[in-house]
Amino acid sequence: VPKSRAVVATDEASPAALTDLCLTYVSQNLECFCVKRPDGSLCFREAVLFPQELADQLLAKMATEGLLNDSTVGIFRNCEYLRLRRACIRTARISAEAFQRALCPHRLLELDAARVNADLTIPDILQGLATNKYCQESLQRLVLTGLTMSSLEEPIRYRFSSLQALRSLSLANVDFYDSGLVDVCSLPRLESLDLSNTSVTNLSPLLGLKERLRSLTLHQLKRLEMSTAQLLGVIGQLDVLQHLDISDDKQFTSDVARQLLGHPGILPALVSLDVSGRKQVTDAAVKAFVEERPGMTFVGLLATDVTGEANETQICEALRRYSEREGFVREALFHLFSLTHVMEKPRPDILKLVVLGMRNHPATLNVQLAASACVFNLTKQDLAAGMPVRLLSTVTQLLLEAMRTFPNHQQLQKNCLLSLCSDRILQEVPFNRFEAAKLVMQWLCNHEDQNMQRMAVAIISILAAKLSTEQTAQLGAELFIVKQLLHIVRQKATQGVVDATLKFTLSALWNLTDESPTTCRHFIENQGLDLFIKVLESFPNESSIQQKVLGLLNNIAEVGELHGELMVQGFLDHISNLLHSLEVEVSYFAAGILAHLTSRGEEAWTLSPSLRSSLLEQLHNVITKWPTPECEMVAYRSFNPFFPLLECFHTPGVQLWAAWAMQHVCSKNASRYCSMLLEEGGLQQLEHVHAHPQTHKDVKMLAESILDSLQRHRARTGQPANTHISRRPPTQ
């Protein structure tokens, strides 16, 4: 592995630095540490002296996370305790007044204000910096990319020339005019200047910098009125220039690149030249130019006529170097897509560069489209297993953002779903699963593509299993998803087809109804019970289908107010038959339905008393004959719904089912379920059942087995016995 690639991989694979975690926590919870001033701005409750580098990092973290505003920037008003030197406020939303009061009192060496909100203009920044004599004398680097100049009619009172120490200035993507350039070129120490995509028409003032300008970026000067000869006449006099960028991603027809390359002896100190996107650039001209300057280290040739395929190194360099340039990022990602088709080994270094492009151009469809396709190629199948979790987390959040931004673009949505449909991502990577489930459900409700439908329901079934009870309830309640999922089940039942789509859809419904009475009601209201009876009739020999159907019906049976809907002779006949299934997984869930329906006593039973007595007798007899399953049949999030069943001393079959279920999971996964049972007060409950004079001997035996498991677990872990249940389908 090349050294640079290894460094990237190690960095992303390592846990986040403690400093970074702490700064993230502080920036996201400032209200906990601060009080509000009368003007609404925050200040730390206690005077905390930050090391200067950490103050810089905290400001940058707040800006990056979108947390820097007029209120939060107030913590930096105290220059004694939070001293800034390299201030980054990129994309922040702060007013001119807040900027001046919080940041300008500091003795800044650097200020990066790229793409801050339109309320903070370049004159505002210059005016603010002018209030601090020390800042004017110390500021060396100023980035104003994408900011607004005042209108042409408005006189500029504050000038760049007041920043006498300035060495580097970026005015890319600014409506910056010739008069401003004259001012800038009077700066006595300026060595680096970026005028990309400005409104400058004449570059002659640059001659005022000819003895010190080392880096000049002139990407896409759309309003330049100089001829090629005039332009080269100025550039050719910049004797110490080492970096020159005259690239253009709008494919203008100027021949400046061709003439520069053919100009003997021009710019002898040059080590880096970028002519990407320029026409009439030939292999021979580039070769001759480089041979004449042996110190050259870089020539940018993206989207030129130079022959040869773009290789991996060139593409990665383009993504790294042009991350802010929409057109070049799109071009580089297009080449990268072809390259990543044949990737056989995980390449986190490349994925990190794709992330950079996605993050810098969130609203550009072509960038997001190409990037999402590259993400799939870089994370498909086993490649995701070799990617660092933190990197996958970042890229997954960016995919969700793309889905939100372009909800109606089918190919982009498809790319994102393809990438999301990864066991590694869905099971192990931290991201906003609730937001992801909502986006995938919205897609599912609006599309009928069969292949994508299968993927979407697979994603939903796995995500729903990992959400909180409140989140699954909210999903089932707000998005009409139950109706859509039932529609898919109805299609498959009508066709008589058992496939992955049907299984995933049933799993999704099982998870969404789990401890969610609202979703369970939606299921009943949308004729879900009749449909599921039809499914049981359509696939009488499919135990995997029966298990999922009965698992969901267990969730319905847990909701007492819906018991009346289940007190139907035909339905109970089906459940009674399945109770005697040879497959313990099927019999178990059928037994659970009967246990819940009979647990409320004779007064709540609306059918014949003899049927209830018969079902209870069958229930008890069947459970005593179940073999021990080889593996864990089901996953629980809580034992709470079982506790009321353990209190049913008048119906030992009901108690027996609850005790069997608890004993099953505690014996298969003691570390998880014994711990859960102790936390929820299960020890006292089981001791009560074990000691009760009415407890049936079969129930007492199971209770004793669980108590033994708990005792062993406590001896092993030292967990104390503290003085909600949810069944989940096995992981798909």
PDB file of C-alpha atoms in Angstrom, residues 324-503:
ATOM      1  CA  GLU A 324     -14.459  23.028  -4.803  1.00  0.00           C
ATOM      2  CA  ARG A 325     -14.949  23.066  -8.608  1.00  0.00           C
ATOM      3  CA  GLU A 326     -18.228  21.516  -9.561  1.00  0.00           C
ATOM      4  CA  GLY A 327     -17.448  20.809 -13.218  1.00  0.00           C
ATOM      5  CA  PHE A 328     -14.084  19.190 -12.555  1.00  0.00           C
ATOM      6  CA  VAL A 329     -15.452  17.099  -9.684  1.00  0.00           C
ATOM      7  CA  ARG A 330     -18.178  15.795 -11.997  1.00  0.00           C
ATOM      8  CA  GLU A 331     -15.622  15.013 -14.720  1.00  0.00           C
ATOM      9  CA  ALA A 332     -13.294  13.224 -12.285  1.00  0.00           C
ATOM     10  CA  LEU A 333     -16.138  11.185 -10.764  1.00  0.00           C
ATOM     11  CA  PHE A 334     -17.241  10.137 -14.251  1.00  0.00           C
ATOM     12  CA  HIS A 335     -13.762   8.712 -14.905  1.00  0.00           C
ATOM     13  CA  LEU A 336     -13.639   7.196 -11.433  1.00  0.00           C
ATOM     14  CA  PHE A 337     -16.914   5.334 -11.991  1.00  0.00           C
ATOM     15  CA  SER A 338     -15.395   3.409 -14.901  1.00  0.00           C
ATOM     16  CA  LEU A 339     -12.315   2.663 -12.828  1.00  0.00           C
ATOM     17  CA  THR A 340     -14.201   1.414  -9.756  1.00  0.00           C
ATOM     18  CA  HIS A 341     -16.169  -1.176 -11.736  1.00  0.00           C
ATOM     19  CA  VAL A 342     -13.244  -3.536 -11.352  1.00  0.00           C
ATOM     20  CA  MET A 343     -12.122  -2.737  -7.795  1.00  0.00           C
ATOM     21  CA  GLU A 344     -11.201  -5.942  -5.958  1.00  0.00           C
ATOM     22  CA  LYS A 345      -9.803  -4.492  -2.718  1.00  0.00           C
ATOM     23  CA  PRO A 346     -11.247  -1.919  -0.312  1.00  0.00           C
ATOM     24  CA  ARG A 347     -10.047   1.586  -1.104  1.00  0.00           C
ATOM     25  CA  PRO A 348     -10.941   3.944   1.747  1.00  0.00           C
ATOM     26  CA  ASP A 349      -8.524   6.537   0.352  1.00  0.00           C
ATOM     27  CA  ILE A 350     -10.619   6.837  -2.812  1.00  0.00           C
ATOM     28  CA  LEU A 351     -13.953   6.746  -0.981  1.00  0.00           C
ATOM     29  CA  LYS A 352     -12.747   9.625   1.182  1.00  0.00           C
ATOM     30  CA  LEU A 353     -12.209  11.725  -1.954  1.00  0.00           C
ATOM     31  CA  VAL A 354     -15.713  10.888  -3.214  1.00  0.00           C
ATOM     32  CA  VAL A 355     -17.051  12.050   0.160  1.00  0.00           C
ATOM     33  CA  LEU A 356     -15.218  15.349  -0.298  1.00  0.00           C
ATOM     34  CA  GLY A 357     -16.966  15.970  -3.613  1.00  0.00           C
ATOM     35  CA  MET A 358     -20.390  15.023  -2.233  1.00  0.00           C
ATOM     36  CA  ARG A 359     -19.951  17.280   0.777  1.00  0.00           C
ATOM     37  CA  ASN A 360     -18.831  20.311  -1.248  1.00  0.00           C
ATOM     38  CA  HIS A 361     -21.608  20.073  -3.865  1.00  0.00           C
ATOM     39  CA  PRO A 362     -24.740  18.816  -2.079  1.00  0.00           C
ATOM     40  CA  ALA A 363     -27.168  20.570  -4.430  1.00  0.00           C
ATOM     41  CA  THR A 364     -25.505  19.599  -7.732  1.00  0.00           C
ATOM     42  CA  LEU A 365     -27.392  16.662  -9.256  1.00  0.00           C
ATOM     43  CA  ASN A 366     -24.672  15.506 -11.652  1.00  0.00           C
ATOM     44  CA  VAL A 367     -22.068  15.413  -8.885  1.00  0.00           C
ATOM     45  CA  GLN A 368     -24.362  13.495  -6.526  1.00  0.00           C
ATOM     46  CA  LEU A 369     -25.420  11.109  -9.295  1.00  0.00           C
ATOM     47  CA  ALA A 370     -21.851  10.211 -10.261  1.00  0.00           C
ATOM     48  CA  ALA A 371     -20.696  10.119  -6.640  1.00  0.00           C
ATOM     49  CA  SER A 372     -23.493   7.807  -5.494  1.00  0.00           C
ATOM     50  CA  ALA A 373     -22.661   5.414  -8.337  1.00  0.00           C
ATOM     51  CA  CYS A 374     -18.991   5.442  -7.278  1.00  0.00           C
ATOM     52  CA  VAL A 375     -19.985   4.822  -3.649  1.00  0.00           C
ATOM     53  CA  PHE A 376     -21.856   1.687  -4.685  1.00  0.00           C
ATOM     54  CA  ASN A 377     -18.884   0.391  -6.675  1.00  0.00           C
ATOM     55  CA  LEU A 378     -16.538   1.074  -3.748  1.00  0.00           C
ATOM     56  CA  THR A 379     -18.720  -0.545  -1.060  1.00  0.00           C
ATOM     57  CA  LYS A 380     -20.514  -3.397  -2.854  1.00  0.00           C
ATOM     58  CA  GLN A 381     -20.378  -6.980  -1.604  1.00  0.00           C
ATOM     59  CA  ASP A 382     -17.267  -7.685   0.487  1.00  0.00           C
ATOM     60  CA  LEU A 383     -15.621  -4.301  -0.164  1.00  0.00           C
ATOM     61  CA  ALA A 384     -17.710  -2.631   2.576  1.00  0.00           C
ATOM     62  CA  ALA A 385     -16.255  -5.035   5.148  1.00  0.00           C
ATOM     63  CA  GLY A 386     -12.814  -3.540   4.560  1.00  0.00           C
ATOM     64  CA  MET A 387     -13.967   0.066   4.899  1.00  0.00           C
ATOM     65  CA  PRO A 388     -13.557   1.931   8.212  1.00  0.00           C
ATOM     66  CA  VAL A 389     -16.822   2.368  10.104  1.00  0.00           C
ATOM     67  CA  ARG A 390     -16.395   6.136  10.531  1.00  0.00           C
ATOM     68  CA  LEU A 391     -15.924   6.627   6.800  1.00  0.00           C
ATOM     69  CA  LEU A 392     -18.967   4.472   5.995  1.00  0.00           C
ATOM     70  CA  SER A 393     -20.976   6.459   8.536  1.00  0.00           C
ATOM     71  CA  THR A 394     -20.067   9.733   6.833  1.00  0.00           C
ATOM     72  CA  VAL A 395     -20.805   8.471   3.336  1.00  0.00           C
ATOM     73  CA  THR A 396     -24.139   6.966   4.427  1.00  0.00           C
ATOM     74  CA  GLN A 397     -25.289  10.290   5.857  1.00  0.00           C
ATOM     75  CA  LEU A 398     -24.321  11.985   2.574  1.00  0.00           C
ATOM     76  CA  LEU A 399     -26.319   9.395   0.602  1.00  0.00           C
ATOM     77  CA  LEU A 400     -29.366  10.155   2.765  1.00  0.00           C
ATOM     78  CA  GLU A 401     -28.855  13.866   2.175  1.00  0.00           C
ATOM     79  CA  ALA A 402     -28.786  13.232  -1.580  1.00  0.00           C
ATOM     80  CA  MET A 403     -32.022  11.222  -1.341  1.00  0.00           C
ATOM     81  CA  ARG A 404     -33.636  14.121   0.530  1.00  0.00           C
ATOM     82  CA  THR A 405     -32.392  16.733  -1.953  1.00  0.00           C
ATOM     83  CA  PHE A 406     -33.452  14.855  -5.108  1.00  0.00           C
ATOM     84  CA  PRO A 407     -36.536  12.824  -4.109  1.00  0.00           C
ATOM     85  CA  ASN A 408     -37.861  12.520  -7.675  1.00  0.00           C
ATOM     86  CA  HIS A 409     -34.692  11.478  -9.479  1.00  0.00           C
ATOM     87  CA  GLN A 410     -35.108   7.750  -9.923  1.00  0.00           C
ATOM     88  CA  GLN A 411     -31.521   6.843 -10.877  1.00  0.00           C
ATOM     89  CA  LEU A 412     -30.043   8.753  -7.949  1.00  0.00           C
ATOM     90  CA  GLN A 413     -32.506   7.129  -5.541  1.00  0.00           C
ATOM     91  CA  LYS A 414     -31.639   3.744  -7.033  1.00  0.00           C
ATOM     92  CA  ASN A 415     -27.894   4.355  -6.581  1.00  0.00           C
ATOM     93  CA  CYS A 416     -28.414   5.307  -2.944  1.00  0.00           C
ATOM     94  CA  LEU A 417     -30.651   2.307  -2.222  1.00  0.00           C
ATOM     95  CA  LEU A 418     -28.107  -0.021  -3.831  1.00  0.00           C
ATOM     96  CA  SER A 419     -25.409   1.331  -1.523  1.00  0.00           C
ATOM     97  CA  LEU A 420     -27.638   1.202   1.566  1.00  0.00           C
ATOM     98  CA  CYS A 421     -28.547  -2.437   0.893  1.00  0.00           C
ATOM     99  CA  SER A 422     -25.379  -3.691   2.561  1.00  0.00           C
ATOM    100  CA  ASP A 423     -25.279  -5.887   5.673  1.00  0.00           C
ATOM    101  CA  ARG A 424     -22.155  -4.097   6.886  1.00  0.00           C
ATOM    102  CA  ILE A 425     -23.775  -0.658   6.602  1.00  0.00           C
ATOM    103  CA  LEU A 426     -27.216  -1.608   7.923  1.00  0.00           C
ATOM    104  CA  GLN A 427     -25.972  -3.711  10.843  1.00  0.00           C
ATOM    105  CA  GLU A 428     -22.734  -2.110  12.015  1.00  0.00           C
ATOM    106  CA  VAL A 429     -22.428   1.480  10.816  1.00  0.00           C
ATOM    107  CA  PRO A 430     -23.852   4.340  12.921  1.00  0.00           C
ATOM    108  CA  PHE A 431     -26.141   6.710  11.003  1.00  0.00           C
ATOM    109  CA  ASN A 432     -29.614   8.176  11.358  1.00  0.00           C
ATOM    110  CA  ARG A 433     -31.623   4.991  10.841  1.00  0.00           C
ATOM    111  CA  PHE A 434     -34.943   6.687  11.522  1.00  0.00           C
ATOM    112  CA  GLU A 435     -34.311   9.254   8.783  1.00  0.00           C
ATOM    113  CA  ALA A 436     -33.126   6.476   6.451  1.00  0.00           C
ATOM    114  CA  ALA A 437     -36.250   4.394   7.089  1.00  0.00           C
ATOM    115  CA  LYS A 438     -38.481   7.389   6.346  1.00  0.00           C
ATOM    116  CA  LEU A 439     -36.679   8.130   3.070  1.00  0.00           C
ATOM    117  CA  VAL A 440     -36.793   4.513   1.912  1.00  0.00           C
ATOM    118  CA  MET A 441     -40.470   4.250   2.843  1.00  0.00           C
ATOM    119  CA  GLN A 442     -41.264   7.411   0.927  1.00  0.00           C
ATOM    120  CA  TRP A 443     -39.528   5.917  -2.095  1.00  0.00           C
ATOM    121  CA  LEU A 444     -41.427   2.648  -1.686  1.00  0.00           C
ATOM    122  CA  CYS A 445     -44.783   4.435  -1.566  1.00  0.00           C
ATOM    123  CA  ASN A 446     -44.060   6.155  -4.893  1.00  0.00           C
ATOM    124  CA  HIS A 447     -42.474   3.432  -7.034  1.00  0.00           C
ATOM    125  CA  GLU A 448     -43.380  -0.013  -8.391  1.00  0.00           C
ATOM    126  CA  ASP A 449     -39.975  -1.164  -9.737  1.00  0.00           C
ATOM    127  CA  GLN A 450     -39.867  -4.848  -8.692  1.00  0.00           C
ATOM    128  CA  ASN A 451     -36.101  -5.150  -8.225  1.00  0.00           C
ATOM    129  CA  MET A 452     -35.889  -1.928  -6.258  1.00  0.00           C
ATOM    130  CA  GLN A 453     -38.982  -2.888  -4.291  1.00  0.00           C
ATOM    131  CA  ARG A 454     -37.195  -5.980  -3.018  1.00  0.00           C
ATOM    132  CA  MET A 455     -34.212  -3.907  -1.913  1.00  0.00           C
ATOM    133  CA  ALA A 456     -36.372  -1.249  -0.282  1.00  0.00           C
ATOM    134  CA  VAL A 457     -38.365  -3.687   1.848  1.00  0.00           C
ATOM    135  CA  ALA A 458     -35.153  -5.504   2.795  1.00  0.00           C
ATOM    136  CA  ILE A 459     -33.674  -2.220   4.023  1.00  0.00           C
ATOM    137  CA  ILE A 460     -36.867  -1.300   5.887  1.00  0.00           C
ATOM    138  CA  SER A 461     -37.141  -4.695   7.577  1.00  0.00           C
ATOM    139  CA  ILE A 462     -33.577  -4.410   8.932  1.00  0.00           C
ATOM    140  CA  LEU A 463     -33.793  -0.716   9.865  1.00  0.00           C
ATOM    141  CA  ALA A 464     -37.124  -1.140  11.648  1.00  0.00           C
ATOM    142  CA  ALA A 465     -35.578  -3.838  13.838  1.00  0.00           C
ATOM    143  CA  LYS A 466     -32.974  -1.350  15.033  1.00  0.00           C
ATOM    144  CA  LEU A 467     -35.244   1.594  15.831  1.00  0.00           C
ATOM    145  CA  SER A 468     -36.696   2.467  19.190  1.00  0.00           C
ATOM    146  CA  THR A 469     -40.299   1.546  19.932  1.00  0.00           C
ATOM    147  CA  GLU A 470     -41.262   5.205  19.642  1.00  0.00           C
ATOM    148  CA  GLN A 471     -39.611   5.530  16.244  1.00  0.00           C
ATOM    149  CA  THR A 472     -41.217   2.402  14.774  1.00  0.00           C
ATOM    150  CA  ALA A 473     -44.587   3.608  16.058  1.00  0.00           C
ATOM    151  CA  GLN A 474     -44.021   7.019  14.466  1.00  0.00           C
ATOM    152  CA  LEU A 475     -43.073   5.440  11.146  1.00  0.00           C
ATOM    153  CA  GLY A 476     -46.079   3.159  11.093  1.00  0.00           C
ATOM    154  CA  ALA A 477     -48.369   6.018  12.043  1.00  0.00           C
ATOM    155  CA  GLU A 478     -47.210   8.815   9.732  1.00  0.00           C
ATOM    156  CA  LEU A 479     -46.324   7.332   6.373  1.00  0.00           C
ATOM    157  CA  PHE A 480     -49.154   5.012   5.348  1.00  0.00           C
ATOM    158  CA  ILE A 481     -46.403   2.458   5.042  1.00  0.00           C
ATOM    159  CA  VAL A 482     -48.565  -0.323   6.476  1.00  0.00           C
ATOM    160  CA  LYS A 483     -50.986   0.081   3.580  1.00  0.00           C
ATOM    161  CA  GLN A 484     -48.133  -0.035   1.049  1.00  0.00           C
ATOM    162  CA  LEU A 485     -46.516  -3.093   2.624  1.00  0.00           C
ATOM    163  CA  LEU A 486     -49.866  -4.882   2.783  1.00  0.00           C
ATOM    164  CA  HIS A 487     -50.323  -4.070  -0.910  1.00  0.00           C
ATOM    165  CA  ILE A 488     -47.063  -5.879  -1.682  1.00  0.00           C
ATOM    166  CA  VAL A 489     -48.109  -8.885   0.436  1.00  0.00           C
ATOM    167  CA  ARG A 490     -51.482  -8.972  -1.345  1.00  0.00           C
ATOM    168  CA  GLN A 491     -49.740  -8.995  -4.749  1.00  0.00           C
ATOM    169  CA  LYS A 492     -47.519 -11.905  -3.757  1.00  0.00           C
ATOM    170  CA  ALA A 493     -50.379 -13.888  -2.197  1.00  0.00           C
ATOM    171  CA  THR A 494     -52.486 -13.427  -5.345  1.00  0.00           C
ATOM    172  CA  GLN A 495     -49.581 -14.578  -7.502  1.00  0.00           C
ATOM    173  CA  GLY A 496     -48.820 -17.472  -5.149  1.00  0.00           C
ATOM    174  CA  VAL A 497     -45.179 -16.382  -5.078  1.00  0.00           C
ATOM    175  CA  VAL A 498     -42.816 -16.932  -2.151  1.00  0.00           C
ATOM    176  CA  ASP A 499     -39.724 -14.812  -2.746  1.00  0.00           C
ATOM    177  CA  ALA A 500     -37.308 -12.520  -0.921  1.00  0.00           C
ATOM    178  CA  THR A 501     -39.619  -9.522  -1.395  1.00  0.00           C
ATOM    179  CA  LEU A 502     -42.494 -11.263   0.403  1.00  0.00           C
ATOM    180  CA  LYS A 503     -40.260 -12.435   3.253  1.00  0.00           C
TER     181      LYS A 503
END
